[in-house]
Amino acid sequence: MTIMNSLSPRSLSAPESGIVEVVNYARGREGVIPLWVGEGDLATPDFISRAAAEALMAGETFYTWQRGIPPLREALARYYQRRFQKTLSPDNFYVTGSGMQAIKLAIEAVTSPGDEMVLLTPAWPNFAAAAQISGARPVSVPLRFEHGKWQLDMNRLEAAVGEKTRALFINTPSNPTGWTATPDDLRAILTLARKHGLWIIADEIYALYCYAGARAPSFLDIMDDDDRILFVNSFSKNWSMTGWRVGWIVAPPAMGQVLENLIQYSTSGVAQFMQRGAVAALDQGDAFVDENIAKAARSRDLLCDALIATNRVETLKPDGALYAFLKIDGVTDSRQAAIDIVDRTGVGLAPGTAFGEGGSLFMRACFLRDPAQVAEAAERLRRHILSR
């Protein structure tokens, strides 16, 4: 028996990231404008890094609270009061080693091997992969794409719910499509979950990146205290902390020991000095977040206006999140197109093949960058598209 044949089926079934494949292909090339991954171009601001560095130098390097240090859980409660107008207890919050770990632990908490988790696609590939590695079966429900806009089809969603379904995974605003659920969408999803006794795992990481208002509609606006909803989130996007790997879960306090145990047996908690930086992000970072959102809005307009004007790109300006999801005339293999585009234009895009059912003909571009750089990327892409 070979080494590979002796590994577990679950480990062998973990898929390679189609996004990372393209990044690795052209990583380090001079002059590449990297719109392929979901992060901005700013380093973490000084007031966050300084708080972490001061805590590190003060010796906050020991084992810490599995659920998160009390000051961070209290800061999260203040953040939700301020941004979501929702009064939550610090006991509702559980600090994780990234938004990705929050997703993985939420799935593990509410599904068992052989269960099904329904998710809306196109979707960030890690959602389905996390379910698969946990032993659950991801079931895709494609959003409808009509005239450049993505929409939820509730009939499709309800038809996907079966005897083995335990959870609905809802990411809104959506990565990669920018689809943003309306209050009516959320009510319909919650009604479906209540009807079938399902959990909802709500990924609202892009909630503040909503271009028609202060934030996107949230399940927090309509839920009752006894609804089965877990919220997963991260410090990555709002505060330019992608490399920090700090996230959180919002959950009923009754789940506290279960989530603490899952954290204990995976990472045993997040470094305390990093959590001090996260406290500073929440308590001092509103102006920085607002600047990031304004920059994203400007860059969204520059990119989408330039590409739509070619009359060879089918898309609309997304309602939320950080991505333009582009359907370029003549592209039938978006993986190969991503390779060709980075070779010919020096613009890094993520192939739609990475995002599951409904995404294969599309390309994703992250526009949370300096508007001047996005304008340059748009011009390179425009010339390439028109020359095809």
C-alpha positions in Angstrom: 0.0 0.0 0.0 1.4 3.4 -0.9 1.5 6.4 1.4 -1.3 8.1 -0.6 -3.5 5.0 -0.6 -3.2 4.8 3.2 -4.7 8.3 3.8 -8.3 8.8 4.8 -10.9 9.3 2.0 -11.9 12.6 3.5 -8.4 14.0 3.4 -7.9 12.8 -0.2 -11.3 14.3 -1.3 -10.2 17.8 -0.2 -10.2 19.8 -3.5 -7.4 22.0 -4.7 -8.4 25.6 -4.7 -9.0 26.8 -8.2 -8.3 30.4 -7.0 -4.9 29.5 -5.4 -4.0 27.5 -8.5 -4.0 30.7 -10.6 -2.3 32.7 -7.9 0.5 30.2 -7.6 0.9 30.2 -11.4 1.7 33.9 -11.5 2.7 34.8 -7.9 5.6 37.2 -7.7 5.5 38.4 -11.3 6.5 42.0 -11.7 3.6 44.3 -12.7 0.7 41.9 -12.0 -2.4 43.7 -10.6 -3.8 41.0 -8.2 -7.5 41.1 -8.3 -7.7 37.3 -7.8 -8.1 36.9 -4.0 -10.5 38.6 -1.7 -8.4 41.2 0.1 -7.6 44.8 -0.2 -4.2 46.5 -0.9 -3.8 48.2 2.5 -1.7 46.8 5.3 -3.4 46.6 8.8 -3.6 50.2 10.2 -1.1 51.2 12.8 -3.6 51.6 15.7 -4.5 47.8 15.4 -0.9 46.6 14.9 0.3 48.8 17.8 -2.2 47.4 20.2 -1.1 43.9 19.4 2.6 44.8 19.5 2.2 46.4 22.9 0.3 43.4 24.3 3.0 41.1 22.9 5.8 43.1 24.5 3.8 43.2 27.7 4.0 39.4 27.9 0.5 38.5 26.8 1.8 35.2 25.3 0.3 32.6 27.5 -2.7 30.2 27.1 -5.9 32.2 27.0 -9.7 31.9 27.1 -10.9 29.4 24.5 -14.0 31.5 23.8 -12.0 34.7 23.4 -10.7 37.2 26.0 -13.6 39.0 27.7 -12.6 42.5 26.4 -12.9 41.2 22.8 -16.2 39.6 23.4 -17.4 42.8 25.0 -16.1 44.8 22.1 -18.0 42.5 19.6 -21.2 43.2 21.6 -20.6 46.9 21.3 -19.9 46.6 17.5 -23.2 44.8 16.9 -25.1 47.4 18.9 -23.5 50.1 16.9 -23.6 48.6 13.4 -26.6 46.2 13.6 -28.7 47.9 16.3 -28.8 44.5 18.0 -28.3 44.0 21.7 -26.3 40.9 22.3 -24.4 39.5 25.3 -20.7 38.9 25.3 -21.8 35.3 25.9 -23.1 35.2 22.3 -19.6 35.5 20.8 -16.8 33.0 20.3 -13.5 34.0 18.9 -12.0 31.7 16.3 -8.7 31.3 14.4 -10.1 33.0 11.2 -13.4 33.2 9.5 -12.6 29.9 7.8 -12.4 28.2 11.2 -15.7 29.8 12.2 -17.2 28.2 9.1 -15.7 24.8 9.8 -16.7 24.7 13.4 -20.3 26.0 12.7 -20.7 23.2 10.1 -19.3 20.6 12.6 -21.6 21.8 15.3 -24.8 21.3 13.4 -24.1 18.4 10.9 -23.1 14.8 11.2 -21.3 12.6 8.6 -23.9 11.7 6.0 -26.0 14.8 6.6 -26.6 17.4 3.9 -25.9 21.2 3.9 -27.6 23.3 1.2 -25.8 26.3 -0.1 -26.4 28.9 -2.8 -24.0 28.9 -5.7 -21.8 30.3 -7.3 -20.1 30.4 -3.9 -16.7 30.7 -2.3 -15.4 27.1 -2.7 -14.4 26.8 0.9 -18.0 26.5 2.0 -18.6 23.2 0.2 -15.1 21.9 0.9 -15.6 22.5 4.7 -18.8 20.5 4.7 -17.2 17.8 2.6 -14.2 17.5 4.9 -16.5 17.4 7.9 -18.4 14.4 6.4 -21.5 16.3 5.3 -22.7 16.5 1.7 -22.9 19.9 0.1 -26.0 20.4 -2.0 -25.8 23.3 -4.5 -28.7 25.5 -5.4 -27.7 27.9 -8.2 -28.9 31.5 -8.1 -30.6 32.7 -11.2 -28.6 34.9 -13.5 -30.7 37.1 -15.8 -29.6 40.3 -17.6 -26.5 40.6 -15.5 -28.2 40.2 -12.1 -28.3 37.4 -9.7 -31.5 36.4 -7.9 -32.6 33.8 -5.4 -35.1 31.2 -6.6 -37.0 30.1 -3.5 -38.6 27.2 -5.4 -35.2 25.8 -6.2 -34.1 26.2 -2.6 -37.1 24.5 -1.1 -36.8 21.7 -3.6 -33.2 21.0 -2.5 -34.3 20.3 1.1 -34.6 16.6 1.8 -34.7 14.2 4.7 -30.9 14.5 5.3 -30.8 18.3 5.2 -29.6 19.8 8.4 -28.4 23.2 7.5 -28.7 26.1 5.0 -25.5 28.0 4.3 -26.4 31.6 3.3 -23.7 34.0 2.3 -25.1 37.5 1.7 -23.7 39.8 0.4 -22.3 37.0 -1.7 -18.8 36.1 -2.7 -18.4 36.0 -5.7 -21.7 37.3 -7.2 -22.4 40.3 -5.0 -26.0 39.0 -4.6 -27.5 40.7 -1.6 -30.6 39.2 0.0 -33.6 41.5 0.5 -35.5 41.5 3.7 -38.2 39.4 1.9 -35.5 36.9 0.8 -34.3 36.5 4.4 -37.9 36.1 5.7 -38.6 33.4 3.1 -35.3 31.5 4.0 -36.1 31.8 7.7 -39.6 30.5 7.2 -38.2 27.5 5.2 -35.7 26.8 8.0 -38.4 26.9 10.7 -40.7 24.7 8.7 -38.1 21.9 8.3 -36.3 22.4 11.6 -33.0 23.4 9.9 -30.1 25.4 11.1 -29.0 28.5 9.1 -25.3 29.3 9.0 -25.2 32.9 8.0 -22.0 34.3 6.6 -22.4 38.1 6.8 -18.7 39.0 6.4 -19.5 41.6 3.7 -22.6 43.1 5.5 -21.0 46.5 5.7 -20.1 46.5 2.0 -23.6 47.3 0.8 -23.7 50.0 -1.8 -27.3 51.1 -1.3 -27.3 51.7 2.4 -25.4 51.6 5.7 -25.3 47.8 5.7 -27.0 44.8 4.1 -30.2 43.2 5.5 -29.4 40.7 8.2 -31.1 37.7 9.8 -30.5 39.6 13.0 -33.2 42.1 11.9 -35.9 39.4 11.7 -35.0 36.4 13.9 -36.4 35.4 17.2 -34.2 34.4 20.1 -35.0 30.7 19.6 -34.2 30.6 15.9 -31.4 28.2 14.9 -28.9 30.6 13.4 -25.2 30.7 13.6 -23.3 33.7 12.3 -19.8 33.4 11.0 -17.5 36.4 10.5 -13.9 37.6 10.3 -11.8 40.6 10.9 -10.1 40.2 7.5 -12.1 42.5 5.1 -13.3 45.4 7.2 -10.1 46.1 9.0 -7.4 44.9 6.5 -6.5 42.0 8.7 -6.5 39.1 6.2 -3.2 37.7 7.5 -4.1 37.8 11.1 -6.6 34.8 10.9 -9.0 36.0 13.5 -12.8 35.5 13.2 -15.8 34.9 15.3 -19.1 33.0 15.7 -22.3 34.5 17.0 -24.3 31.7 18.6 -26.9 31.1 21.4 -25.1 31.1 24.8 -26.5 27.6 25.4 -24.0 26.4 22.8 -21.1 27.9 24.7 -19.5 24.7 26.0 -19.9 22.9 22.7 -18.2 25.6 20.8 -15.5 26.0 23.4 -14.8 22.3 23.1 -14.6 22.5 19.3 -12.1 25.4 19.6 -10.1 23.5 22.3 -9.6 20.5 20.1 -8.7 22.4 17.0 -6.6 25.4 17.8 -7.0 25.9 21.6 -7.8 29.5 21.1 -6.4 32.7 19.4 -3.2 34.3 20.7 -4.1 36.9 23.3 -2.0 39.7 21.8 -3.7 39.2 18.4 -7.1 39.6 20.2 -5.9 42.9 21.7 -5.4 44.1 18.1 -8.9 42.9 17.3 -10.3 44.9 20.2 -8.7 48.1 18.8 -10.1 47.3 15.4 -13.6 47.2 16.8 -13.4 50.1 19.1 -11.3 52.5 17.0 -11.8 51.3 13.5 -15.1 52.7 12.3 -13.5 55.5 10.2 -11.1 53.1 8.6 -13.9 50.7 7.7 -15.9 53.5 6.2 -12.9 54.6 4.1 -12.5 51.0 2.9 -16.1 50.9 1.9 -16.0 54.2 0.0 -12.8 53.1 -1.8 -14.5 49.8 -2.8 -17.5 51.8 -4.2 -15.3 54.0 -6.3 -13.3 51.1 -7.7 -16.5 49.1 -8.3 -17.8 51.8 -10.5 -14.5 52.3 -12.4 -14.1 48.6 -13.1 -17.7 47.8 -14.0 -18.3 50.9 -16.1 -15.3 50.3 -18.2 -16.0 46.6 -18.9 -19.8 47.0 -19.4 -19.0 49.7 -22.0 -17.2 47.1 -24.2 -20.6 45.5 -24.8 -18.8 42.2 -24.5 -19.1 41.7 -20.7 -22.4 40.7 -19.1 -22.6 41.9 -15.6 -24.1 44.6 -13.4 -22.6 46.6 -10.6 -22.9 44.3 -7.6 -25.2 45.4 -4.8 -22.7 44.2 -2.1 -19.4 42.5 -1.3 -16.1 43.2 -3.1 -16.3 41.4 -6.4 -17.3 41.9 -10.0 -18.4 38.5 -11.4 -17.9 38.9 -15.1 -19.2 36.9 -18.0 -16.9 37.7 -21.0 -18.1 36.9 -24.5 -16.3 33.9 -25.9 -15.0 32.5 -22.6 -16.0 28.9 -22.3 -13.1 27.7 -20.0 -12.6 30.3 -17.3 -9.7 28.4 -15.8 -7.7 28.6 -19.0 -9.0 32.2 -19.5 -7.6 33.2 -16.1 -4.2 31.8 -17.1 -4.3 33.6 -20.5 -5.4 36.9 -19.1 -2.7 37.1 -16.5 -0.1 36.1 -19.2 -1.4 38.7 -21.7 -2.5 41.6 -19.5 -0.8 41.2 -16.1 -4.2 41.2 -14.4 -4.9 38.4 -12.0 -8.5 37.2 -12.0 -10.1 34.1 -10.2 -11.7 31.6 -12.6 -15.4 31.0 -12.2 -14.8 27.2 -12.3 -13.6 27.6 -8.7 -17.0 28.7 -7.4 -19.2 25.7 -8.2 -22.4 25.2 -10.1 -23.4 28.2 -12.1 -20.0 29.9 -12.1 -18.0 28.2 -14.8 -18.4 30.8 -17.5 -17.5 33.7 -15.2 -14.4 35.5 -13.9 -14.1 37.1 -10.5 -12.3 40.4 -9.8 -11.8 41.8 -6.3 -12.0 45.6 -6.5 -11.0 46.6 -2.9 -7.9 48.4 -4.1 -6.6 51.9 -5.0 -9.0 53.2 -7.6 -6.1 54.3 -9.8 -4.8 50.7 -9.9 -8.3 49.3 -10.6 -8.7 51.8 -13.4 -5.4 50.5 -14.9 -6.6 46.9 -14.6 -9.9 47.8 -16.2 -8.1 49.4 -19.1 -5.8 46.4 -19.6 -8.9 44.1 -19.5 -10.8 46.3 -21.8 -8.1 46.2 -24.5 -7.8 42.5 -24.2 -11.5 41.9 -24.5 -11.9 44.1 -27.5 -8.9 42.5 -29.2 -10.4 39.0 -29.0 
